[in-house]
PDB file of C-alpha atoms and ligand atoms in Angstrom:
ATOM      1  CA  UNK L   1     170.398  -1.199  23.598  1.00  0.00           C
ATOM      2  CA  UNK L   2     171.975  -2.013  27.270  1.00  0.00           C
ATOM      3  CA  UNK L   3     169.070  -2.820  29.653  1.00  0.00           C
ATOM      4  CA  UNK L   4     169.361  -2.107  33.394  1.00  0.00           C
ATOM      5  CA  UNK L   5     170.911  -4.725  35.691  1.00  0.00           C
ATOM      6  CA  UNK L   6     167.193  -5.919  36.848  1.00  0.00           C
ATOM      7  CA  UNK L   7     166.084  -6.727  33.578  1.00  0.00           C
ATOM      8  CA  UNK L   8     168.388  -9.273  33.174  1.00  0.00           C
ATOM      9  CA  UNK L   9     168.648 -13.017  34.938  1.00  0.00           C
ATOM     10  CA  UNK L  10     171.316 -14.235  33.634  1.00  0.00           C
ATOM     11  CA  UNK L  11     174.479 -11.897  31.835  1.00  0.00           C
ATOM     12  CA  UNK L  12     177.129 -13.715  30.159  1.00  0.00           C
ATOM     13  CA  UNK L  13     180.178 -11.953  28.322  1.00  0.00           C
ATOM     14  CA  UNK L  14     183.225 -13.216  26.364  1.00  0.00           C
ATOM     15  CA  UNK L  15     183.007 -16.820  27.724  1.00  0.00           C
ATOM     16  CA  UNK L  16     186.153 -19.066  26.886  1.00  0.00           C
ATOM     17  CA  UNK L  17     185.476 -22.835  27.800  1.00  0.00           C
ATOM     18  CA  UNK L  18     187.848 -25.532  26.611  1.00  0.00           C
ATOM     19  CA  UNK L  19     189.169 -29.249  27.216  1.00  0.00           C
ATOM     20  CA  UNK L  20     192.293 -29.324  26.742  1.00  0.00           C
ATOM     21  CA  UNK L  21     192.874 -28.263  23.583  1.00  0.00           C
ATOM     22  CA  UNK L  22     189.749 -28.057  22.530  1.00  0.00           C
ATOM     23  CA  UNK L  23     187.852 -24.840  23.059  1.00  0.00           C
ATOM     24  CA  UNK L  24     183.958 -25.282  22.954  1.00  0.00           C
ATOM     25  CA  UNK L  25     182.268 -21.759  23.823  1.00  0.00           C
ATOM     26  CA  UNK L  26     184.458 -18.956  22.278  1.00  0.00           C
ATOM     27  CA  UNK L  27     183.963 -15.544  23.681  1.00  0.00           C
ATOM     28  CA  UNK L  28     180.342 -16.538  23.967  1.00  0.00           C
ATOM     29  CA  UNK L  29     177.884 -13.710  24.864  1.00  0.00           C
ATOM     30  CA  UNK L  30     174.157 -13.896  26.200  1.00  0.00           C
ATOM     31  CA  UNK L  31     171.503 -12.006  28.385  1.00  0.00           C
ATOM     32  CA  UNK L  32     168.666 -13.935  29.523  1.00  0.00           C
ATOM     33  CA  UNK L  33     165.812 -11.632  30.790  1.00  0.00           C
ATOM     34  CA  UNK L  34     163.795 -12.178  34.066  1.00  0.00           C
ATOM     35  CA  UNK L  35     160.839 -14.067  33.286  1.00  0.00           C
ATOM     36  CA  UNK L  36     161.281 -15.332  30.154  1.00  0.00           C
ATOM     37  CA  UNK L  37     161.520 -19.062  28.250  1.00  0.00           C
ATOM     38  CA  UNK L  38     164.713 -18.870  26.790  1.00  0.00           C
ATOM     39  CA  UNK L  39     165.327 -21.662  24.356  1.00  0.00           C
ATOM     40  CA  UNK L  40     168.976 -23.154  23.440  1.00  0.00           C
ATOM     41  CA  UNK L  41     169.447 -24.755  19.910  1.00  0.00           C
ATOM     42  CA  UNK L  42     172.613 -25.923  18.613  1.00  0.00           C
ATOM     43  CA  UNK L  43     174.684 -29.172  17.063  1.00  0.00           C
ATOM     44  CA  UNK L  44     175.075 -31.954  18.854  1.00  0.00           C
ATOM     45  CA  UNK L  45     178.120 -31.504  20.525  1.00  0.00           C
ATOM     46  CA  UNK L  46     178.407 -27.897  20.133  1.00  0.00           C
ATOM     47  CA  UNK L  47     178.348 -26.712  24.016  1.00  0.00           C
ATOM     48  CA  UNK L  48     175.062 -26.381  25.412  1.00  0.00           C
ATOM     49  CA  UNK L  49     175.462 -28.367  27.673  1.00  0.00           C
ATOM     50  CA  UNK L  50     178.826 -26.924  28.785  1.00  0.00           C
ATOM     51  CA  UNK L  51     177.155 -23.816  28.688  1.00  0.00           C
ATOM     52  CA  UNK L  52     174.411 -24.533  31.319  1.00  0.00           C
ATOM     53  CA  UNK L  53     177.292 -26.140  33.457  1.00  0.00           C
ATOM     54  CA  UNK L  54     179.365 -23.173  33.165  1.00  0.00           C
ATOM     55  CA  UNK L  55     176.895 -21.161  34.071  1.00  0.00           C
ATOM     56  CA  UNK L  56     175.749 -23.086  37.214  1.00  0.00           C
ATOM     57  CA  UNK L  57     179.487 -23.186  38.233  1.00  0.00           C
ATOM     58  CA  UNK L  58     179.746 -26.661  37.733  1.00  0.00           C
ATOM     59  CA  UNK L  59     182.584 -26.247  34.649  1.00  0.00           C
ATOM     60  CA  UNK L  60     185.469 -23.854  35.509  1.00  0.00           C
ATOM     61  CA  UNK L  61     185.910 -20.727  32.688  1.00  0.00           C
ATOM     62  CA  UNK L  62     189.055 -19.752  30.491  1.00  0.00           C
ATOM     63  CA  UNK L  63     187.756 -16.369  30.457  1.00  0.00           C
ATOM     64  CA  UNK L  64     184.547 -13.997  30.816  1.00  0.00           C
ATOM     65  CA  UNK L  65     182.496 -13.182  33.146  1.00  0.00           C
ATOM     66  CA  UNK L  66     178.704 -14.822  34.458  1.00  0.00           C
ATOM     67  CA  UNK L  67     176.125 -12.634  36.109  1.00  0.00           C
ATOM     68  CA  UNK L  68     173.244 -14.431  37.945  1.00  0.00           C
ATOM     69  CA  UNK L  69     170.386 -12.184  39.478  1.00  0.00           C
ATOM     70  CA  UNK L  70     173.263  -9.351  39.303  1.00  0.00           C
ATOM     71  CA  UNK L  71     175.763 -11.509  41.317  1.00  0.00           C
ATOM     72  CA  UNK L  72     178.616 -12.442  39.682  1.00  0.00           C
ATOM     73  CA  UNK L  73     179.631 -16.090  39.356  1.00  0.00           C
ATOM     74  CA  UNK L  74     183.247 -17.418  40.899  1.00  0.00           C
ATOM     75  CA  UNK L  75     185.643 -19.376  37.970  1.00  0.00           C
ATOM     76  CA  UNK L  76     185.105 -22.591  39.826  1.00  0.00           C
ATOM     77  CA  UNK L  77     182.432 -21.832  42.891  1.00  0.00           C
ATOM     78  CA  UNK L  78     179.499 -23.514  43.014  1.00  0.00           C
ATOM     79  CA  UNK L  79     176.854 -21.704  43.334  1.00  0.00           C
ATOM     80  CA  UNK L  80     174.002 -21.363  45.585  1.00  0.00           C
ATOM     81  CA  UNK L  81     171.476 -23.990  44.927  1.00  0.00           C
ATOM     82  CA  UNK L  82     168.558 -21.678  46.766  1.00  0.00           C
ATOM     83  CA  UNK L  83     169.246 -19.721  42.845  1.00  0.00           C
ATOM     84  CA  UNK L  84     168.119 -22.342  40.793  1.00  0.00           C
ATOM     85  CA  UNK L  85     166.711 -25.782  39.930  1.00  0.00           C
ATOM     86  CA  UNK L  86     168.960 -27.921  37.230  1.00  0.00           C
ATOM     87  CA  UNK L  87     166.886 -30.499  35.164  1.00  0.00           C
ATOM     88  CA  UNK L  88     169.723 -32.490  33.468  1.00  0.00           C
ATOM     89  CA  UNK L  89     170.200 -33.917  30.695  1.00  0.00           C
ATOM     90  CA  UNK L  90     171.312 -37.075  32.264  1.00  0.00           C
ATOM     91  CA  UNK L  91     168.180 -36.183  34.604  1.00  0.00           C
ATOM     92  CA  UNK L  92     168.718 -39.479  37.115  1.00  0.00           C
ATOM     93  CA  UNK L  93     166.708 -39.469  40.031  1.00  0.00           C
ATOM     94  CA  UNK L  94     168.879 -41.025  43.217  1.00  0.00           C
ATOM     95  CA  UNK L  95     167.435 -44.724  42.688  1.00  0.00           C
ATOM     96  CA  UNK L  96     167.726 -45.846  45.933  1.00  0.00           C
ATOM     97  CA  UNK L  97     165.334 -43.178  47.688  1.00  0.00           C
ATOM     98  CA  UNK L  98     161.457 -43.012  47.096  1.00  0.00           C
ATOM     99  CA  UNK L  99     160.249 -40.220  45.248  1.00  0.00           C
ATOM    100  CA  UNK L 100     159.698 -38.144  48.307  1.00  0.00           C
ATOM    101  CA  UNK L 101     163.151 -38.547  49.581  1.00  0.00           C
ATOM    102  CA  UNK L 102     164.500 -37.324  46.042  1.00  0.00           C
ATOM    103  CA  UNK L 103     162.129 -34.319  46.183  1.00  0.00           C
ATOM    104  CA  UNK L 104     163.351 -33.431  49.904  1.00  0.00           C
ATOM    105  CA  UNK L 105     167.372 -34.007  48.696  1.00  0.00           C
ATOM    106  CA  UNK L 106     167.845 -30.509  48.190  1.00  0.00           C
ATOM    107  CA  UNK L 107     166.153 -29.452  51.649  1.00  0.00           C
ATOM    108  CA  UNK L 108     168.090 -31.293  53.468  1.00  0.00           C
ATOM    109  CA  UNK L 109     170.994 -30.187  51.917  1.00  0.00           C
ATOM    110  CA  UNK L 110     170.460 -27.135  52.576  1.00  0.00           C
ATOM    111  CA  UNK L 111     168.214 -26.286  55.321  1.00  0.00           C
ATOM    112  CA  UNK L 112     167.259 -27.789  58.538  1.00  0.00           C
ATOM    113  CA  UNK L 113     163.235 -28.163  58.651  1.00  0.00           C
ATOM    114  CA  UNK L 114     161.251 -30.750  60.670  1.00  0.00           C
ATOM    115  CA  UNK L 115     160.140 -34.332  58.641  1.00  0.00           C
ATOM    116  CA  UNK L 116     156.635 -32.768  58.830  1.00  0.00           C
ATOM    117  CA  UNK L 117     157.533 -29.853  56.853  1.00  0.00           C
ATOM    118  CA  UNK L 118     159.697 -31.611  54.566  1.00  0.00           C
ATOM    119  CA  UNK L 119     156.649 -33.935  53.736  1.00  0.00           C
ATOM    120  CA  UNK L 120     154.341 -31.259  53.280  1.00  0.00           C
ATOM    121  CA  UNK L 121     156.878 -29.440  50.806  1.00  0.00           C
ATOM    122  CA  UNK L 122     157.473 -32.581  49.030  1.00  0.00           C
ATOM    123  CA  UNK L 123     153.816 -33.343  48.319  1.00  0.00           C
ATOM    124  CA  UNK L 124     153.489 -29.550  47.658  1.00  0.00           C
ATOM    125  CA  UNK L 125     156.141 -29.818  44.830  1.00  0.00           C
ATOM    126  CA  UNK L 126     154.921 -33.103  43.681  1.00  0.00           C
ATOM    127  CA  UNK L 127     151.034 -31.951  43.293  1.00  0.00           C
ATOM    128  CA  UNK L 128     152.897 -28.709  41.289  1.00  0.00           C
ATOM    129  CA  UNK L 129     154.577 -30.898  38.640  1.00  0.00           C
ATOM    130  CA  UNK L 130     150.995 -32.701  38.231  1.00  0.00           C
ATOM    131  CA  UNK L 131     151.899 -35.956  40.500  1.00  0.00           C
ATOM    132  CA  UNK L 132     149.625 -37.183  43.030  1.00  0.00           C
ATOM    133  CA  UNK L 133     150.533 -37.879  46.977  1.00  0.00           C
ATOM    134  CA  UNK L 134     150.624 -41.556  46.702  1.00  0.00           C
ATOM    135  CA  UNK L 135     153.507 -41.412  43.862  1.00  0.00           C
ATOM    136  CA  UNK L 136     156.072 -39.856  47.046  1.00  0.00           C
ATOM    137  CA  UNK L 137     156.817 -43.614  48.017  1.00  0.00           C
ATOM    138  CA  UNK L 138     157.496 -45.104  44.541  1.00  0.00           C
ATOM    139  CA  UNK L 139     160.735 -45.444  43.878  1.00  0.00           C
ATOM    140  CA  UNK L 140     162.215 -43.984  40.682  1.00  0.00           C
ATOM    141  CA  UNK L 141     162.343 -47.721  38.844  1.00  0.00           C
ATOM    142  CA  UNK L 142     158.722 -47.675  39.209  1.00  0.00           C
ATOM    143  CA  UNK L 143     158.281 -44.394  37.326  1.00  0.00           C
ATOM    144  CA  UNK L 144     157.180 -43.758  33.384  1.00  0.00           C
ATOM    145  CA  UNK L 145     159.496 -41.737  31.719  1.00  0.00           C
ATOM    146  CA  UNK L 146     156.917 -38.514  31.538  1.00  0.00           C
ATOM    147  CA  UNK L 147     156.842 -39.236  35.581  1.00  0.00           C
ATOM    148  CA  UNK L 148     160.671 -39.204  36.184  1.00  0.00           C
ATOM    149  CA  UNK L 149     160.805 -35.691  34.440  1.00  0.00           C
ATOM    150  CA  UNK L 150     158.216 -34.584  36.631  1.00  0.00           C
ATOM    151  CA  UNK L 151     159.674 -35.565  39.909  1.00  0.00           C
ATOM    152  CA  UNK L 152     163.084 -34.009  38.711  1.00  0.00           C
ATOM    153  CA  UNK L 153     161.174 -31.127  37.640  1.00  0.00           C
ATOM    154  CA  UNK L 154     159.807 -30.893  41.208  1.00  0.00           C
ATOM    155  CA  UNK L 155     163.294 -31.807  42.815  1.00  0.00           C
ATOM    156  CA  UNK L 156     164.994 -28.798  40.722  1.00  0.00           C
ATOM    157  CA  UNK L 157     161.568 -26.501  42.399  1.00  0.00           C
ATOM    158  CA  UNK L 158     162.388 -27.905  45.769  1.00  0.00           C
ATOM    159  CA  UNK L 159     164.018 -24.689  47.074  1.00  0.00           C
ATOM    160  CA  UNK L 160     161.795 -21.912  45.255  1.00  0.00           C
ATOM    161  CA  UNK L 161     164.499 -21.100  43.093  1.00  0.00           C
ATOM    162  CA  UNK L 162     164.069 -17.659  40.543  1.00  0.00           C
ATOM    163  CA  UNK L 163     165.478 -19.398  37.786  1.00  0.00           C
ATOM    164  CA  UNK L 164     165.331 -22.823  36.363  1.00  0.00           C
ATOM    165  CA  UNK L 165     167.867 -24.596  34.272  1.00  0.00           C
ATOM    166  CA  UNK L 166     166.024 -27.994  31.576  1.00  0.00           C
ATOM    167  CA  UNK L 167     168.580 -29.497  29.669  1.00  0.00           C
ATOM    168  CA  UNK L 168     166.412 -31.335  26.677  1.00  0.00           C
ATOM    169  CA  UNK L 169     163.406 -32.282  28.960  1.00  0.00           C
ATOM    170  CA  UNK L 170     160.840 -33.495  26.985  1.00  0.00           C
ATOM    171  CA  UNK L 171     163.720 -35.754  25.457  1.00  0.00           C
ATOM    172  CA  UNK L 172     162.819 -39.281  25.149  1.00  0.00           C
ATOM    173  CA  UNK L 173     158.782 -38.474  25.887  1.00  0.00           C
ATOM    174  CA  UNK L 174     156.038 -39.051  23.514  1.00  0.00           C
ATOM    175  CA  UNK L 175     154.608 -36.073  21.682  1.00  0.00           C
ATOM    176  CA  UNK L 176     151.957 -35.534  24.138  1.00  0.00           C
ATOM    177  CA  UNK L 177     153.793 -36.414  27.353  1.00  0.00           C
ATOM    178  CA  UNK L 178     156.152 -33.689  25.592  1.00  0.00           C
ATOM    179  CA  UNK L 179     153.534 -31.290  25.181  1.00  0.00           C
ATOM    180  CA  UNK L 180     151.962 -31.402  28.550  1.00  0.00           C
ATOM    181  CA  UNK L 181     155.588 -31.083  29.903  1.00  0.00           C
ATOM    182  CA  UNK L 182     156.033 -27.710  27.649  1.00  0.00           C
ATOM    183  CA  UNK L 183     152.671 -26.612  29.032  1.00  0.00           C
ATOM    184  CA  UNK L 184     153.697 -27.111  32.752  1.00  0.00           C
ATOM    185  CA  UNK L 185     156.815 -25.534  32.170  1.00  0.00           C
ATOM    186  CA  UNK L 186     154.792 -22.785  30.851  1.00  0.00           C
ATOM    187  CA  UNK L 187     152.216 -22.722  33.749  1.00  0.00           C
ATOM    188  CA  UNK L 188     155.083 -22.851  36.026  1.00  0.00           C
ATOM    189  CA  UNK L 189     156.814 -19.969  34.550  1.00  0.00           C
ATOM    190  CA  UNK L 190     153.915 -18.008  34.516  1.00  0.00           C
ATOM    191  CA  UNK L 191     152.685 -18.434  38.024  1.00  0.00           C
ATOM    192  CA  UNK L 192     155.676 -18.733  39.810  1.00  0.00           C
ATOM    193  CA  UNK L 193     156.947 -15.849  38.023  1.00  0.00           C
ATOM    194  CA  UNK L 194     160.171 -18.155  36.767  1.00  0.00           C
ATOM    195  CA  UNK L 195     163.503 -17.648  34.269  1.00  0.00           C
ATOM    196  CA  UNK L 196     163.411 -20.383  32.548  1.00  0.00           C
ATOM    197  CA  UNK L 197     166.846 -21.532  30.678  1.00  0.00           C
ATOM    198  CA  UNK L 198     166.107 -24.410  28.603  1.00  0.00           C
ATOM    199  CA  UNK L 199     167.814 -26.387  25.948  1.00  0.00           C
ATOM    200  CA  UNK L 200     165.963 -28.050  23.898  1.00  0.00           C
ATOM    201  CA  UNK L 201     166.220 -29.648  19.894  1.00  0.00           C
ATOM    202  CA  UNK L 202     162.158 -30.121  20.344  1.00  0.00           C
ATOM    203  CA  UNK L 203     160.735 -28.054  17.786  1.00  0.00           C
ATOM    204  CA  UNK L 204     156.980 -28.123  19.495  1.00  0.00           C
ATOM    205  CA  UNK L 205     158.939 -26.428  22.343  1.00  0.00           C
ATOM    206  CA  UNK L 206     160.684 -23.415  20.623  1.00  0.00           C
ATOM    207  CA  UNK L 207     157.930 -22.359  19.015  1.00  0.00           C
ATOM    208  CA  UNK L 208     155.161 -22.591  21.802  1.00  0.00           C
ATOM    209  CA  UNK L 209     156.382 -22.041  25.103  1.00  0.00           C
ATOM    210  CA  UNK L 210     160.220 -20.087  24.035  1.00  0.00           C
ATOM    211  CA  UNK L 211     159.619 -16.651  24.215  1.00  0.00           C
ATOM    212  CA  UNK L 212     163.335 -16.164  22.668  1.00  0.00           C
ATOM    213  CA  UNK L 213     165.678 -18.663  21.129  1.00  0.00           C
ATOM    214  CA  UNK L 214     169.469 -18.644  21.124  1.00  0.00           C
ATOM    215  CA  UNK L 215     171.092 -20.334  18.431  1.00  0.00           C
ATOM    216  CA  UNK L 216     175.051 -21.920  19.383  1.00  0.00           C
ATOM    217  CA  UNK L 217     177.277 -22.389  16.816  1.00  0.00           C
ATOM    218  CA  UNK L 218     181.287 -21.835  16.392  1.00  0.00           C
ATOM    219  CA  UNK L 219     181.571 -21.526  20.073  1.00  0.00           C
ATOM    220  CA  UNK L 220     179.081 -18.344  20.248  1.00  0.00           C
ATOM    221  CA  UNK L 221     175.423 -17.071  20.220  1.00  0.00           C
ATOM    222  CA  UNK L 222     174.735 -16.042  16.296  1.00  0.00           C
ATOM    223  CA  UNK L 223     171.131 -15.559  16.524  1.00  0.00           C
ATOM    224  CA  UNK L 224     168.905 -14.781  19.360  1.00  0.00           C
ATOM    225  CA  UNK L 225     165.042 -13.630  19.253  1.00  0.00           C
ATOM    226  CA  UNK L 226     161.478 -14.994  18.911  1.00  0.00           C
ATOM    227  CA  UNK L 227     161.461 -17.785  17.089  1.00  0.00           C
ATOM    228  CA  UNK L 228     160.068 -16.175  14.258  1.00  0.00           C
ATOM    229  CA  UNK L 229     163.295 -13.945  13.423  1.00  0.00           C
ATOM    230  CA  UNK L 230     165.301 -17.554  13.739  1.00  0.00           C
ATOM    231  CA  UNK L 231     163.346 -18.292  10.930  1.00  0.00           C
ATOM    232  CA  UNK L 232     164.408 -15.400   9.452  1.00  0.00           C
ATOM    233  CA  UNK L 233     167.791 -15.755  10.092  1.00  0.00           C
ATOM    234  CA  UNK L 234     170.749 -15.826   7.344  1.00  0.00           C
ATOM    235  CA  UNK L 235     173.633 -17.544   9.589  1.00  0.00           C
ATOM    236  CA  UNK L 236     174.092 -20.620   7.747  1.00  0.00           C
ATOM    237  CA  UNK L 237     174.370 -23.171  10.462  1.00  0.00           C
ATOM    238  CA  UNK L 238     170.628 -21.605  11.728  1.00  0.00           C
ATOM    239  CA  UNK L 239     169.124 -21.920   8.174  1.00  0.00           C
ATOM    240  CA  UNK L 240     170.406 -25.668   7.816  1.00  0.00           C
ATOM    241  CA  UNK L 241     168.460 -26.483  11.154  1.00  0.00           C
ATOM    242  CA  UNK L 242     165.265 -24.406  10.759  1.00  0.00           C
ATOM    243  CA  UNK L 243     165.205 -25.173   7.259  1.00  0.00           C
ATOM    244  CA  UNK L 244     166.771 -28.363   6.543  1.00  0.00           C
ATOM    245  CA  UNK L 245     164.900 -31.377   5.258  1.00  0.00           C
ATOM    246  CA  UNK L 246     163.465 -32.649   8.457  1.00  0.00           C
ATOM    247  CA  UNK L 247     162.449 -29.946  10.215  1.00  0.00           C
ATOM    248  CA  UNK L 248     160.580 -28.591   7.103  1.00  0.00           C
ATOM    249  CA  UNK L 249     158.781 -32.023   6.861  1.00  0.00           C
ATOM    250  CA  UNK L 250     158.080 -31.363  11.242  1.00  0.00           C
ATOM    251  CA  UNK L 251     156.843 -28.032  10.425  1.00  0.00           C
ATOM    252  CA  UNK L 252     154.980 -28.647   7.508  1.00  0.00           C
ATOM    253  CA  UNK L 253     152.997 -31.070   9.749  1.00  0.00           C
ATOM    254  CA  UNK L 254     152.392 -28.846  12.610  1.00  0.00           C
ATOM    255  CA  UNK L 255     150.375 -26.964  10.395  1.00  0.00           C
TER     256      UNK L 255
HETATM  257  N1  LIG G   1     183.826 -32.632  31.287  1.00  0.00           N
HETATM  258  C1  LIG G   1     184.265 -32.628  30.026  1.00  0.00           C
HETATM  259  N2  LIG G   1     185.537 -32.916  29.733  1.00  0.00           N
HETATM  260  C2  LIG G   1     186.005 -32.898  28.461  1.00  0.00           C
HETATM  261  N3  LIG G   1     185.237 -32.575  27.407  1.00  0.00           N
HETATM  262  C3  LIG G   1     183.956 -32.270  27.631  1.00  0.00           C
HETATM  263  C4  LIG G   1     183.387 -32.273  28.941  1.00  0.00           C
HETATM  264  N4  LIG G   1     182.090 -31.929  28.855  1.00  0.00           N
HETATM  265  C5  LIG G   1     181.845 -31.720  27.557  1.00  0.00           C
HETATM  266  N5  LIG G   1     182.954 -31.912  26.811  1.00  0.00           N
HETATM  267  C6  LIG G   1     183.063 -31.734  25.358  1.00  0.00           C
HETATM  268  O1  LIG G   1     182.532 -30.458  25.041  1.00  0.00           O
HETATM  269  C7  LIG G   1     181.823 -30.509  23.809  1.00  0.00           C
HETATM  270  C8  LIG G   1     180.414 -29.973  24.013  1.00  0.00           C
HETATM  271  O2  LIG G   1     179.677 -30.892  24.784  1.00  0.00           O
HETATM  272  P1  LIG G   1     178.183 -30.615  25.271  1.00  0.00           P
HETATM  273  O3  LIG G   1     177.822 -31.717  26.185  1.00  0.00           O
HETATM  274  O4  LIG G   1     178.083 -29.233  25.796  1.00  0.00           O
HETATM  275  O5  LIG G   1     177.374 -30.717  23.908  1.00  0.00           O
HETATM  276  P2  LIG G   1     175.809 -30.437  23.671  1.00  0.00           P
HETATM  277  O6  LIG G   1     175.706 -29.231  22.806  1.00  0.00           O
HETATM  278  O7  LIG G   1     175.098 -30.394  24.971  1.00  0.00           O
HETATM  279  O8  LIG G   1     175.391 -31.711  22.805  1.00  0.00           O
HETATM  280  P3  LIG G   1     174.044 -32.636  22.865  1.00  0.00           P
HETATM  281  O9  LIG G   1     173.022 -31.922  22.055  1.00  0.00           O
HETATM  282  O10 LIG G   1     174.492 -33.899  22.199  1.00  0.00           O
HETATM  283  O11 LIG G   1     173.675 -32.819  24.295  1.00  0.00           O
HETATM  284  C9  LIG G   1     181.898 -31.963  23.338  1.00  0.00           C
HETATM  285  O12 LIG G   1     182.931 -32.065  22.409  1.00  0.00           O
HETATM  286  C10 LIG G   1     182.220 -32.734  24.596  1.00  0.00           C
HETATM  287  O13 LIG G   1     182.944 -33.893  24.314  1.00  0.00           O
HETATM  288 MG1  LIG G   2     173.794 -31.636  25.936  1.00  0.00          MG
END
């Protein structure tokens, strides 16, 4: 059934993005709903990140159209950064400016405040993500990995944004760093009343803090619901990854 306009975050239909002669998303279609955790699983290399970019504006579009908070999205605009935070995959912090200086980028990109309002935002943002005051002056080389996230994930919150884009960000942390990462996220989405887009190949993740999961494969969306009608699922590409070897070792063991 259609939903109304409001219920939806993010609307994508018939989405054609290529390289060259390489298409990746092929008349790709996907509604995110306001509020939620969506979760992204696909192959490596299969367009999830292109997705995200697309979306953002950041990749230009073959064909389709992108709705964001009922707005439509330009083929090669970019689009307002006051509509959401991106945590990248690639998630650098700028590495020659403090922590605090990274967290106030986007402000002073985009607004014009005072330094004293700046600072209090930053340390605002930085005591949201779980950091303490006296981390604003380290510089990003002096930062664990679980910290770098944090500041990025504060950096992306800078501007209040409605929705947030993570592309794989409890990558490269330990299994607890991950899962107190997953539980912010989750605290964050809840308070802050957040859309949360997130890619993510963490299994931990999907199933406790994705409300929904999309599955990519071919180019498209072939399965899409709680995680535990991915389970169910009969596409073969989603039974292979759910049900595969490894991940029926990982979710043996999170029993
Ligand atoms: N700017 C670009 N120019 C040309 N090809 C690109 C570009 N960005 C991505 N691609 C290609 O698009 C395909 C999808 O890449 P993408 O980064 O979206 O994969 P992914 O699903 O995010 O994979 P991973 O899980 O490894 O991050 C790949 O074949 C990649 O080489
Ligand atoms: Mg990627």
């Amino acid at each position: 059934m259609e939903g109304t306009q409001e219920e939806f975050a993010i609307r994508v239909r018939d989405l054609v993005v290529g390289f060259g002669r390489q298409t990746v998303l092929d008349h790709l279609s996907l509604d995110v709903r306001r509020g939620e955790i969506l979760g992204l699983v696909g192959a490596s290399g299969g367009g999830k990140s292109v997705l995200m970019r697309t979306i953002i504006g950041l990749i230009p579009r073959q064909g389709g159209t992108i709705e964001v908070m009922g707005q439509p999205i330009g083929g090669r605009t970019l689009g307002a950064a006051t509509t959401w935070g991106i945590l990248f995959q690639q998630g650098a912090l700028f590495s020659s400016l403090t922590v605090r200086q990274n967290v106030q980028f986007p402000l002073r990109e985009n607004l014009v405040l005072s330094q004293e309002l700046m600072d209090e935002i930053a340390i605002a943002k930085l005591e949201m993500v779980g950091l303490r005051p006296q981390d604003a002056d380290k510089y990003p080389a002096e930062l664990s990995g679980g910290m770098t996230k944090r500041v990025a994930l504060a950096r992306a919150l800078a501007l209040d944004p409605p929705i947030l884009f993570l592309d794989e960000p409890t990558s490269g942390l330990d299994p607890i760093a991950a899962g107190d990462f997953d539980a912010l996220i989750r605290t964050l989405q809840k308070t802050l009343g957040l859309t949360v887009f997130m890619v993510t190949h963490d299994l931990a993740s999907l199933t406790t803090v994705c409300d929904r999961v999309a599955a990519l494969a071919d180019g498209k969306i072939v399965a899409i619901g709680p995680m535990r009608e991915l389970l169910q699922s009969e596409h073969p590409w989603v039974r292979a990854y759910f049900h595969g070897k490894r991940s029926q070792m990982l979710q043996h063991q999170m029993r």
